[in-house]
CSV table of C-alpha atoms and ligand atoms in Angstrom, one decimal:
chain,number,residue,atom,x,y,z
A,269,UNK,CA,12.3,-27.6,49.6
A,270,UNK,CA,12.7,-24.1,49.3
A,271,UNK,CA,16.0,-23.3,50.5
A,272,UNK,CA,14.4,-20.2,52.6
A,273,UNK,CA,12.1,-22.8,54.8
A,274,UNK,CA,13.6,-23.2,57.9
A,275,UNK,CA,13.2,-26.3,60.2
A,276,UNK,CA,15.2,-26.4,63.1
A,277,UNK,CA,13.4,-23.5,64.1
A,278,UNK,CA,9.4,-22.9,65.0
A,279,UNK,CA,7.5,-19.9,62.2
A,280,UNK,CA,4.6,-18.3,62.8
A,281,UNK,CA,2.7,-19.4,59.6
A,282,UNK,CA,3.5,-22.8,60.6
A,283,UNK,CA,2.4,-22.5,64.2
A,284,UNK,CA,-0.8,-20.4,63.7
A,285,UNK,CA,-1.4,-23.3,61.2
A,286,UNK,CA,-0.9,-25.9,63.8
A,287,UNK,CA,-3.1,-24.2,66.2
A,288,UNK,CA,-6.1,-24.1,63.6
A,289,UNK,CA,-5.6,-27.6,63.1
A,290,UNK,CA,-3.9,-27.7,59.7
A,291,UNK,CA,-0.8,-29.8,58.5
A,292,UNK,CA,1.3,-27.4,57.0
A,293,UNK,CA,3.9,-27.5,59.7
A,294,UNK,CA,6.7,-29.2,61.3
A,295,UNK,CA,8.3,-31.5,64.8
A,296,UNK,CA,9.3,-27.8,66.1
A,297,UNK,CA,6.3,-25.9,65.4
A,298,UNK,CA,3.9,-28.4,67.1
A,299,UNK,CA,6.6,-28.7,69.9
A,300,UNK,CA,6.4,-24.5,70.6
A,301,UNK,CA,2.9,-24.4,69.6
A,302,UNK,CA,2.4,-27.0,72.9
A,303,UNK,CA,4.4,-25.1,74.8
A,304,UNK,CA,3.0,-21.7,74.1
A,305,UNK,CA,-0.5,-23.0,74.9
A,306,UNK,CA,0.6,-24.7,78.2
A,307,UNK,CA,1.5,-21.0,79.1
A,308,UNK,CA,-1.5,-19.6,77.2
A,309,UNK,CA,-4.2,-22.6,77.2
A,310,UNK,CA,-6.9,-20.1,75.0
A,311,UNK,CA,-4.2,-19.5,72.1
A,312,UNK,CA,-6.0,-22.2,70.2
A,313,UNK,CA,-9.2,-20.1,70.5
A,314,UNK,CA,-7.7,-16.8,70.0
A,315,UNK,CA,-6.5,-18.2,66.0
A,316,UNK,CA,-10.3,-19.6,65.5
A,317,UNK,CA,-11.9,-16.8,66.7
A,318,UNK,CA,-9.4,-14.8,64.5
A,319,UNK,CA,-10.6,-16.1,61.4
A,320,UNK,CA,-14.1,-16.2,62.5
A,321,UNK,CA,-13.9,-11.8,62.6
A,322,UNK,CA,-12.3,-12.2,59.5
A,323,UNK,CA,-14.9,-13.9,58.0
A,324,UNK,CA,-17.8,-11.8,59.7
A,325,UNK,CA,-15.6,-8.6,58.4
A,326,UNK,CA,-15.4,-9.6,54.9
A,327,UNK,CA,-18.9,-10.8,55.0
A,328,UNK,CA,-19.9,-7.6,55.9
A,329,UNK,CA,-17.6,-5.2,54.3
A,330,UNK,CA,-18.6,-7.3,50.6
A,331,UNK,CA,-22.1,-6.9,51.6
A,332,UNK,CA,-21.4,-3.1,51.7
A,333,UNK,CA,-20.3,-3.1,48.1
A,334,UNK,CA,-16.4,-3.0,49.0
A,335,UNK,CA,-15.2,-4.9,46.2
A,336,UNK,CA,-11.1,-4.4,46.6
A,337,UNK,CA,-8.9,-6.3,49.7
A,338,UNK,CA,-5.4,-6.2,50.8
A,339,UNK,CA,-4.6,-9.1,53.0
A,340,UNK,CA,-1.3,-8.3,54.6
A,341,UNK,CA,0.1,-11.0,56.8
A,342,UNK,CA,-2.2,-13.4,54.9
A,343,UNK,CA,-1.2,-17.2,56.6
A,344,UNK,CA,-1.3,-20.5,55.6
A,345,UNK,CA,-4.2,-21.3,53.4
A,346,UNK,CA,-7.0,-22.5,55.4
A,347,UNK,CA,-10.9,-23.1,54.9
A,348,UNK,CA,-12.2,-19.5,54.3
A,349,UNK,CA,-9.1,-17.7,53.0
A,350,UNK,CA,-10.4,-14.0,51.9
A,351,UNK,CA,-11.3,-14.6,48.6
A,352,UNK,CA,-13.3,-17.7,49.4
A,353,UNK,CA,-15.5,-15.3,52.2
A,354,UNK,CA,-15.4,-12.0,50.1
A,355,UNK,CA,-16.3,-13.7,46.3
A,356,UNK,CA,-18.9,-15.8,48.0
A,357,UNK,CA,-20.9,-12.5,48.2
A,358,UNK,CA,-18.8,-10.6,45.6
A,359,UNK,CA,-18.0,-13.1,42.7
A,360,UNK,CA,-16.6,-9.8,41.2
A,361,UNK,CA,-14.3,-9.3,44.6
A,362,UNK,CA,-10.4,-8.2,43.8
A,363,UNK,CA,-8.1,-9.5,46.7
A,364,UNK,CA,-4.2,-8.8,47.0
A,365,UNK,CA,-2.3,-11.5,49.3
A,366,UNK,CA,1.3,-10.0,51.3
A,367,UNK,CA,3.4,-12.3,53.5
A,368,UNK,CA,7.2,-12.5,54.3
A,369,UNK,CA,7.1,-16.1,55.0
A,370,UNK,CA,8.7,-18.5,53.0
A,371,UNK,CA,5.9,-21.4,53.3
A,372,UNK,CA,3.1,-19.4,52.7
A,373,UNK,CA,4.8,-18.6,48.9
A,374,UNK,CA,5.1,-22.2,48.9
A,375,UNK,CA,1.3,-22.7,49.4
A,376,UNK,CA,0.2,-19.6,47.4
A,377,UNK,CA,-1.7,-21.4,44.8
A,378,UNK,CA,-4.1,-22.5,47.1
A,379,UNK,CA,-4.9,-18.8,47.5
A,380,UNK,CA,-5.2,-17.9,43.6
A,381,UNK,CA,-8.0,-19.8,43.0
A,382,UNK,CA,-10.1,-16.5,41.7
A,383,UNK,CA,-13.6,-16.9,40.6
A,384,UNK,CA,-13.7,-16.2,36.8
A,385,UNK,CA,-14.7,-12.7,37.3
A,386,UNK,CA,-12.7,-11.7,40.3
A,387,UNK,CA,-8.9,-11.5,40.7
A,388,UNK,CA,-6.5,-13.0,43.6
A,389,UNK,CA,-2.9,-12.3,43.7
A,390,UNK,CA,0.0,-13.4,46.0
A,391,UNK,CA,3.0,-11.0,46.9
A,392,UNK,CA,5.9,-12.1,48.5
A,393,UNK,CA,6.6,-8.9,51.1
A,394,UNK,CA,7.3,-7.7,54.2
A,395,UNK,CA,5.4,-5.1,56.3
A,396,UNK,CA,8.2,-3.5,57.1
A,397,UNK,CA,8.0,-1.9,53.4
A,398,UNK,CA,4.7,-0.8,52.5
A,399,UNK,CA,5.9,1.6,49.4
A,400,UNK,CA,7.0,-1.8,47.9
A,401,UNK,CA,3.2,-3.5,49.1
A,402,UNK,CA,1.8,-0.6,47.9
A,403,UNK,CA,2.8,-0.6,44.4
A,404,UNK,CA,2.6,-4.3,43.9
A,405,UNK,CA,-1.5,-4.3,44.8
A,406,UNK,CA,-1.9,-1.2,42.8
A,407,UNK,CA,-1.2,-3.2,40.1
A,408,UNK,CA,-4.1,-5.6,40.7
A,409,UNK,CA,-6.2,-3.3,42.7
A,410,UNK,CA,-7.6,0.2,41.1
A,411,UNK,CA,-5.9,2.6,44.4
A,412,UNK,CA,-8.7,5.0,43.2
A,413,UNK,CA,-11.8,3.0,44.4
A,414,UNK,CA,-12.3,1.8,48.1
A,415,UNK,CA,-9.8,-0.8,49.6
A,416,UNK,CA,-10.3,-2.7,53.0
A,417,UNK,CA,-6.8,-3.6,54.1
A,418,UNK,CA,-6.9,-6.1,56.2
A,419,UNK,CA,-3.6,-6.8,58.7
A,420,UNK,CA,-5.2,-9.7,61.1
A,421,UNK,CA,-2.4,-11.0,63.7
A,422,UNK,CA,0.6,-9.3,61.9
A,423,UNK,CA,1.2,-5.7,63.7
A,424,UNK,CA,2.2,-7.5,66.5
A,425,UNK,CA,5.3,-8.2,64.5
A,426,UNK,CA,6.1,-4.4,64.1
A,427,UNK,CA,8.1,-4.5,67.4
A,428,UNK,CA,8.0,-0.8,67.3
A,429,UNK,CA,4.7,0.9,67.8
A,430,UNK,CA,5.7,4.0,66.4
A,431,UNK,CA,7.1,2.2,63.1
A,432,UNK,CA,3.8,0.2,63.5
A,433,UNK,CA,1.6,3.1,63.1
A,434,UNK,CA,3.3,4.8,60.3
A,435,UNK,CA,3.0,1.6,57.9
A,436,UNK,CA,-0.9,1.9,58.8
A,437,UNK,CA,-0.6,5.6,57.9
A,438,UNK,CA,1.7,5.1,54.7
A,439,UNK,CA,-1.0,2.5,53.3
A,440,UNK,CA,-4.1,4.1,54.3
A,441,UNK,CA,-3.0,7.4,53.0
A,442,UNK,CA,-2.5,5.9,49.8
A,443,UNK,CA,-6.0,4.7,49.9
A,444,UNK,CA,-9.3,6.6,48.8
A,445,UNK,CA,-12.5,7.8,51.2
A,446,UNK,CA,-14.4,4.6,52.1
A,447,UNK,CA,-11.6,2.3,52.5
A,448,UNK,CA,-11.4,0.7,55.7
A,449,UNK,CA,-8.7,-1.1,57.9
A,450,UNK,CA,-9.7,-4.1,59.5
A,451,UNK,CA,-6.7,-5.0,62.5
A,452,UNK,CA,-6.5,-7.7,65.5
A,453,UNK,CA,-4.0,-7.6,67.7
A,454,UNK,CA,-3.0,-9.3,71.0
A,455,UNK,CA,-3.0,-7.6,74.1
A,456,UNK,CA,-2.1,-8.4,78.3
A,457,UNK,CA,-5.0,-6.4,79.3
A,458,UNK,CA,-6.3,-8.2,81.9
A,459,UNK,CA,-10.3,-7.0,80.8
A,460,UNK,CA,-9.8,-9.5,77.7
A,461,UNK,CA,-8.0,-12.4,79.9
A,462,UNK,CA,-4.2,-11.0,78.1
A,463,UNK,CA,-2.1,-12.4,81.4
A,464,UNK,CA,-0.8,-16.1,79.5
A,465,UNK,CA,0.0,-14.0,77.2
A,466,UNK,CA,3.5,-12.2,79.2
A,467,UNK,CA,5.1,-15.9,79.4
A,468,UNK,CA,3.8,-17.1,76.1
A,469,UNK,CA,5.2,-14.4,74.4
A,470,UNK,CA,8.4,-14.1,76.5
A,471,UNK,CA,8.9,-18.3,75.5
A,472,UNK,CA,7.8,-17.6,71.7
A,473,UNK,CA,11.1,-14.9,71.4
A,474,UNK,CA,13.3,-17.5,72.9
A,475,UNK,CA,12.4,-20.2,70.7
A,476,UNK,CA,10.4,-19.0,67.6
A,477,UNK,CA,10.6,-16.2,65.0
A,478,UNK,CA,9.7,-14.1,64.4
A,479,UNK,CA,9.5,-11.7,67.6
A,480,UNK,CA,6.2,-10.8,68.9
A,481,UNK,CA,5.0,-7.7,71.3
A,482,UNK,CA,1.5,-7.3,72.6
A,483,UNK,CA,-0.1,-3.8,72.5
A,484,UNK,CA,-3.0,-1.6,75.2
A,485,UNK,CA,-6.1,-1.2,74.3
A,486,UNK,CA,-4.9,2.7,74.0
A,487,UNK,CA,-1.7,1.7,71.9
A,488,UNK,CA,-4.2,-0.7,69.4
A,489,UNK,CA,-6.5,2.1,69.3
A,490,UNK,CA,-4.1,4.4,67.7
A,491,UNK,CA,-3.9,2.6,64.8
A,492,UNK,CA,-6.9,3.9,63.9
A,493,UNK,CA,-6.4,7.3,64.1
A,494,UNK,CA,-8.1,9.6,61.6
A,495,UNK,CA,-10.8,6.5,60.6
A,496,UNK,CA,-13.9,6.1,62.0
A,497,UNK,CA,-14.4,3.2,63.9
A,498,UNK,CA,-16.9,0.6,63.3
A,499,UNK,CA,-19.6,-1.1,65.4
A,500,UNK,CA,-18.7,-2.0,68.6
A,501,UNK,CA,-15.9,0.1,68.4
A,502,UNK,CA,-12.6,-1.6,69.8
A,503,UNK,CA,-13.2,-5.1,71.8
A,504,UNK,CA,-12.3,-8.6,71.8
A,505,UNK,CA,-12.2,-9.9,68.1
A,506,UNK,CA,-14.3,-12.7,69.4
A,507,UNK,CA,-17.2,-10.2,70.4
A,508,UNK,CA,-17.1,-7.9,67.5
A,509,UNK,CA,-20.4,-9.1,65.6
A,510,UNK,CA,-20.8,-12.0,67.4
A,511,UNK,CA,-21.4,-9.6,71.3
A,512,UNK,CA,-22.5,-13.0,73.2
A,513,UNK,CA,-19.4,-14.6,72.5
A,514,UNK,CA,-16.3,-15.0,75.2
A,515,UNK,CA,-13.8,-12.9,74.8
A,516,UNK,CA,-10.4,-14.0,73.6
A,517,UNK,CA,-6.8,-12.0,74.3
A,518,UNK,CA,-7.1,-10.5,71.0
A,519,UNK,CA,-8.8,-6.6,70.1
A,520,UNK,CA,-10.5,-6.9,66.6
A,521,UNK,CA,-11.4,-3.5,64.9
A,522,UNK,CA,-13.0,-1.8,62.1
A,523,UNK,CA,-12.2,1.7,60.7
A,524,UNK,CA,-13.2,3.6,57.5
A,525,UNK,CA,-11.5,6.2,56.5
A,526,UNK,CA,-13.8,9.5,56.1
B,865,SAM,C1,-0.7,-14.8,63.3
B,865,SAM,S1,-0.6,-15.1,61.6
B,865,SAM,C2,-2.1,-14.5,61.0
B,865,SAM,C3,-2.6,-15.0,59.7
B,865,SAM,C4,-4.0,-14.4,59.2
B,865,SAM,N1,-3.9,-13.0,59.0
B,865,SAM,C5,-5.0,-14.7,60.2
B,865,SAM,O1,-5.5,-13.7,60.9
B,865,SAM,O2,-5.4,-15.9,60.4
B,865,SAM,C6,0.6,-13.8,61.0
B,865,SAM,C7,1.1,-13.9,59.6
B,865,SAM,O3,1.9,-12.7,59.4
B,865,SAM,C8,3.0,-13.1,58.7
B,865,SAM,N2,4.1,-12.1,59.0
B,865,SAM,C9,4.7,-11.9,60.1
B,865,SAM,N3,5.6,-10.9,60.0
B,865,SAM,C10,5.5,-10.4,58.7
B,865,SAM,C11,6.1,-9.3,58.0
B,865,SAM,N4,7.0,-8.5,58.6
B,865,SAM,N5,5.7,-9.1,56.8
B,865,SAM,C12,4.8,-9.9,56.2
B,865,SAM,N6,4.1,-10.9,56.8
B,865,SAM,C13,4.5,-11.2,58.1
B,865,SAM,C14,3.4,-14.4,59.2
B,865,SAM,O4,4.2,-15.1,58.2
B,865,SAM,C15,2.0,-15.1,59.3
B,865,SAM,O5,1.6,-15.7,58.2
């Protein structure tokens, strides 16, 4: 096992896994995953309707002719990883993988598995260091021609908001007119049912790694500074193409940069 993998103590990428039914985790994962959701019982439906934007998004930003992805805070494999939703419209689709944690490197293969004319790619980073993101994906990904960076569940890991929202400005400065950035994010806000998430989240820094902090509507919003926003604008990832749905603790946005 790779000797970064740590057992005796619960991982996101293992947990989120857990919650969307997969088997890529371990006794302590399930055991905080449980716990998390007896504080939280809609966490399982905030990670499905997660991947359900993300697979609306893509859909939708392929269908526009965006042809480039960076997928920072990427996850465990799963049934529609990126490439999977964006080469199913866009054979020709390029998609850079980022994540910091150990067992997602471990299961990265599953994630290169490119249709001949597109490209995947996996890089083992943190957020933290966008420069180093950066100039990994611009060797797969021409940093001249639109990019939709997608960072789905991962800001809330960027405990500071102010160092949160200059990693967003770093990368999307580097990135060309008609790029987009496609964020989710959870929030307390009581309009979007957040309240389970105050003891879920104060349990998950006691027992789990690695810390989380939810952000306002106003805070998430700022993110997006400088882009245009999308569609509905900023609302519950569950609604955001899909505006019948229940909402879910979790904003889900869409900007493109003018
Ligand atoms: C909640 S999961 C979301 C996975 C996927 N984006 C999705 O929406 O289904 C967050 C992912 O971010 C990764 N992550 C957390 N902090 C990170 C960091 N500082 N740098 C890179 N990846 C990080 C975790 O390992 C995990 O795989």
């Amino acid at each position: 096992m790779n000797d970064r993998i740590r057992t005796d103590i619960a991982h996101n990428a293992r947990v989120w896994n857990y919650w969307l039914g997969g088997k890529d985790n371990y006794p302590v994962d399930r055991a905080v995953g449980d716990q998390v959701t007896s504080f939280h019982p809609g966490i399982g439906e905030v990670a499905r309707a997660d991947r359900a934007f993300l697979g609306r998004v893509v859909t939708g930003l392929a269908g526009d002719g965006v042809r480039q992805f960076l997928d920072i805070g990427t996850g465990l494999p799963t049934a529609d990883n990126t490439h999977e939703v964006a080469q199913r419209v866009a054979p020709d689709a390029r998609i850079v993988y980022v994540d910091n944690d150990p067992i997602v490197l471990t299961h990265a293969r599953a994630l290169l598995t490119s249709s001949p004319e597109g490209v995947t790619a996996y890089v083992d980073a943190d957020a933290h260091d966008p420069e180093r993101i950066l100039a990994a994906a611009g060797e797969v990904l021409d940093l001249e021609r639109p990019v939709a960076v997608l960072m789905l569940g991962i800001l809330n890991f960027v405990l500071d908001t102010d160092e949160a929202r200059s990693i967003v400005r770093t990368l999307m400065a580097s990135m060309p007119s008609g790029s987009h950035l496609v964020l989710t994010h959870p929030t307390l806000e009581p309009e979007l049912g957040g309240e389970g998430n105050r003891k879920a989240m104060a349990f998950w820094n006691e027992n789990a790694t690695p810390p989380i902090t939810a952000r306002t509507r106003e805070e998430f919003t700022s993110f997006f500074d400088g882009l245009e926003l999308l569609g509905p604008g900023v609302v519950s990832c569950a609604r955001w193409g899909a505006p019948e749905a229940a909402a879910v603790a979790q904003f889900g946005a869409v900007g493109r940069k003018p």
